[in-house]
Amino acid sequence: ETGVTQTPRHLVMGMTNKKSLKCEQHLGHNAMYWYKQSAKKPLELMFVYNFKEQTENNSVPSRFSPECPNSSHLFLHLHTLQPEDSALYLCASSQDLRNTEAFFGQGTRLTVV
Amino acid sequence: RKEVEQDPGPFNVPEGATVAFNCTYSNSASQSFFWYRQDCRKEPKLLMSVYSSGNEDGRFTAQLNRASQYISLLIRDSKLSDSATYLCVVLAGGGNKLTFGTGTQLKVEL
């Protein structure tokens, strides 16, 4: 069982919809991350949170809006997405920003139609 | 130049073969290096860290060459279960950004 759980596992949404991805970690970690994985491309870091504070926004379009209410939960709010946003969205956590092992959730496979 | 570059493969090898993957990185200030493994439709998981002196874990050996800015992973006596994508990962100086390569796909066949 992974210590990082993501829901939903699969999501199909229209370009005018609003949806949210949820991530929860049960590892007592302080840092959480959103990554995007597209076919034939490396994992792209989107956002970093440390102790609930956002420490990095990697030039992500505003149609992606993260929220971190506490160190265990991370959300990614989606609105007016484009078909090219279809990808696997992975959440990860680590003990802190200097602890280098990242534990990943199983991801949400998003399709924008 | 890509920050982390890997040959995407696929590498198709017979069971029992030895296979090696290389990875190059562009940031000479990079501090830490890792190999992650990602199975089809699964999340990446840490396989091993890469130390300057080289390190071995069973059938897996990782090496780092800072002068040439490359990392290698050697898998001996390949098993069918080794079939996966192997991701080269670099932690840049400054701490909080793991940079992933595109991954090298390995297929071990009977």
XYZ file of C-alpha atoms in Angstrom:
223
model
C 0.000 0.000 0.000
C 1.340 3.375 -0.954
C 1.654 5.992 1.773
C 0.466 8.599 -0.730
C -3.056 8.225 -2.080
C -4.584 10.149 -4.944
C -8.192 10.431 -6.035
C -9.678 10.036 -8.497
C -7.488 7.567 -10.375
C -9.058 8.515 -13.689
C -10.846 11.684 -14.728
C -12.415 12.793 -17.988
C -13.507 16.402 -18.123
C -14.708 18.910 -20.650
C -12.886 22.131 -21.295
C -15.520 24.156 -19.457
C -15.648 21.934 -16.372
C -14.165 22.560 -12.949
C -12.734 19.599 -11.089
C -10.259 18.933 -8.293
C -7.588 16.318 -7.742
C -6.901 15.209 -4.207
C -3.737 13.886 -2.616
C -3.272 12.631 0.923
C -0.071 11.379 2.518
C 0.081 9.216 5.637
C 3.851 9.411 6.103
C 4.173 12.452 8.346
C 6.053 14.330 5.643
C 6.306 18.089 5.474
C 6.851 18.641 1.756
C 4.376 17.835 -1.002
C 4.608 18.167 -4.764
C 2.523 18.074 -7.914
C 4.127 16.649 -11.058
C 2.778 16.293 -14.580
C 3.801 13.320 -16.715
C 2.993 13.481 -20.430
C 3.803 10.810 -22.975
C 7.442 10.842 -24.135
C 8.296 13.719 -21.781
C 10.055 13.786 -18.419
C 8.137 14.410 -15.222
C 7.542 18.136 -14.925
C 7.487 19.685 -11.484
C 4.452 21.960 -11.121
C 4.208 23.059 -7.477
C 6.066 22.537 -4.227
C 4.659 23.016 -0.731
C 6.682 22.937 2.457
C 4.855 23.123 5.798
C 1.714 24.162 3.879
C 3.481 27.106 2.231
C 4.011 27.184 -1.505
C 7.726 27.400 -2.223
C 7.702 26.878 -5.969
C 5.376 27.501 -8.868
C 7.128 26.248 -11.949
C 5.514 28.670 -14.410
C 2.275 26.742 -14.359
C -0.758 28.303 -16.127
C -3.366 29.778 -13.818
C -5.968 27.239 -14.943
C -4.162 24.956 -12.442
C -4.653 26.145 -8.881
C -3.074 24.259 -5.965
C -4.291 24.259 -2.380
C -2.569 22.852 0.679
C -4.798 23.113 3.767
C -2.380 21.109 5.937
C 0.807 19.086 5.598
C -1.114 15.895 4.829
C -3.401 17.107 2.073
C -2.811 18.665 -1.294
C -5.357 19.595 -3.941
C -5.080 20.631 -7.551
C -8.080 22.621 -8.762
C -8.666 22.516 -12.494
C -10.742 24.872 -14.627
C -11.015 25.664 -18.331
C -8.351 23.126 -19.227
C -7.130 22.422 -22.742
C -6.773 19.025 -24.464
C -2.981 19.331 -24.217
C -3.370 19.269 -20.419
C -4.310 15.592 -20.681
C -1.621 13.715 -18.762
C -0.854 11.728 -15.641
C -0.767 14.006 -12.596
C 1.388 12.670 -9.808
C 1.488 13.820 -6.233
C 4.594 13.176 -4.154
C 5.815 13.863 -0.650
C 9.154 13.902 1.118
C 10.190 14.374 4.733
C 11.339 17.881 3.945
C 12.824 19.809 1.040
C 16.304 18.490 1.695
C 15.227 14.882 2.100
C 15.756 13.507 -1.288
C 13.537 10.444 -1.455
C 10.179 11.354 -2.916
C 7.251 9.010 -2.430
C 4.694 9.144 -5.201
C 0.992 8.489 -5.320
C -0.395 6.328 -8.113
C -1.485 9.358 -10.053
C -4.638 10.674 -11.651
C -4.908 10.042 -15.372
C -6.646 13.112 -16.733
C -8.249 13.362 -20.146
C -9.577 16.716 -21.313
C -12.122 16.495 -24.120
C 20.628 21.067 -23.771
C 18.204 19.094 -21.610
C 18.821 19.250 -17.870
C 18.820 15.477 -17.613
C 19.206 13.358 -20.716
C 18.664 9.651 -21.190
C 18.414 7.290 -24.137
C 14.691 6.411 -24.182
C 15.311 2.890 -25.515
C 13.658 0.454 -25.490
C 16.450 -1.874 -24.540
C 15.329 -5.422 -25.322
C 17.574 -7.965 -23.617
C 17.362 -11.690 -22.899
C 16.978 -12.934 -19.373
C 20.359 -13.219 -17.681
C 21.966 -10.450 -19.724
C 23.863 -7.491 -18.313
C 22.560 -4.102 -19.361
C 23.834 -0.593 -18.716
C 22.081 2.764 -18.877
C 23.743 6.151 -18.964
C 22.413 9.540 -18.112
C 23.958 12.987 -18.528
C 23.105 16.150 -16.625
C 23.788 19.756 -17.517
C 23.984 21.518 -14.146
C 27.482 21.125 -12.762
C 26.217 22.339 -9.359
C 23.934 19.305 -9.012
C 24.337 17.711 -5.642
C 22.499 14.427 -5.479
C 21.663 11.735 -7.972
C 19.220 8.867 -8.056
C 17.722 6.135 -10.136
C 13.969 5.668 -9.884
C 12.015 2.824 -11.407
C 8.567 3.214 -12.963
C 6.480 0.222 -13.931
C 3.860 0.542 -16.630
C 0.922 2.626 -15.377
C 2.428 2.868 -11.908
C 4.129 5.612 -9.925
C 7.918 6.102 -9.844
C 9.739 4.535 -6.901
C 13.262 5.096 -5.676
C 15.579 2.315 -6.827
C 18.851 3.619 -5.445
C 20.846 6.720 -4.701
C 24.097 7.301 -6.582
C 27.187 8.140 -4.561
C 30.480 9.548 -5.772
C 32.282 6.383 -4.751
C 29.790 4.213 -6.621
C 27.391 1.868 -4.896
C 25.978 -1.566 -5.358
C 22.721 -3.147 -4.279
C 22.505 -6.775 -5.254
C 22.443 -6.998 -9.038
C 22.349 -3.215 -9.426
C 25.410 -0.963 -9.532
C 25.250 2.813 -9.829
C 28.169 5.098 -10.620
C 28.706 8.828 -10.854
C 31.271 10.674 -12.926
C 31.183 14.319 -11.869
C 33.900 15.426 -14.276
C 31.923 14.183 -17.274
C 28.550 14.817 -15.642
C 27.101 11.408 -16.179
C 25.511 8.693 -14.116
C 25.242 5.043 -14.950
C 23.162 2.075 -13.847
C 24.314 -1.484 -14.448
C 21.942 -4.398 -14.056
C 23.489 -7.857 -13.967
C 21.670 -11.160 -14.526
C 18.501 -9.439 -15.767
C 15.163 -10.841 -14.637
C 11.800 -10.582 -16.351
C 10.665 -8.531 -13.369
C 13.310 -5.903 -14.153
C 11.219 -4.795 -17.142
C 10.307 -1.176 -16.412
C 11.325 2.371 -17.189
C 14.375 3.610 -15.326
C 14.404 7.301 -14.511
C 17.580 9.250 -13.897
C 16.952 11.961 -11.303
C 19.129 14.859 -10.270
C 18.763 17.221 -7.321
C 20.042 20.635 -8.297
C 21.877 22.882 -5.895
C 19.473 24.903 -3.764
C 17.623 21.896 -2.547
C 14.072 21.463 -3.552
C 13.897 20.522 -7.192
C 14.250 16.941 -8.320
C 14.738 16.967 -12.102
C 13.748 13.811 -13.947
C 15.008 12.419 -17.215
C 12.513 11.005 -19.708
C 13.439 7.490 -18.646
C 14.960 4.474 -20.354
C 12.645 1.589 -21.085
C 13.964 -1.907 -20.418
C 12.278 -5.063 -21.662
C 13.701 -8.346 -20.468
C 12.607 -11.284 -22.601
C 12.696 -15.067 -22.279
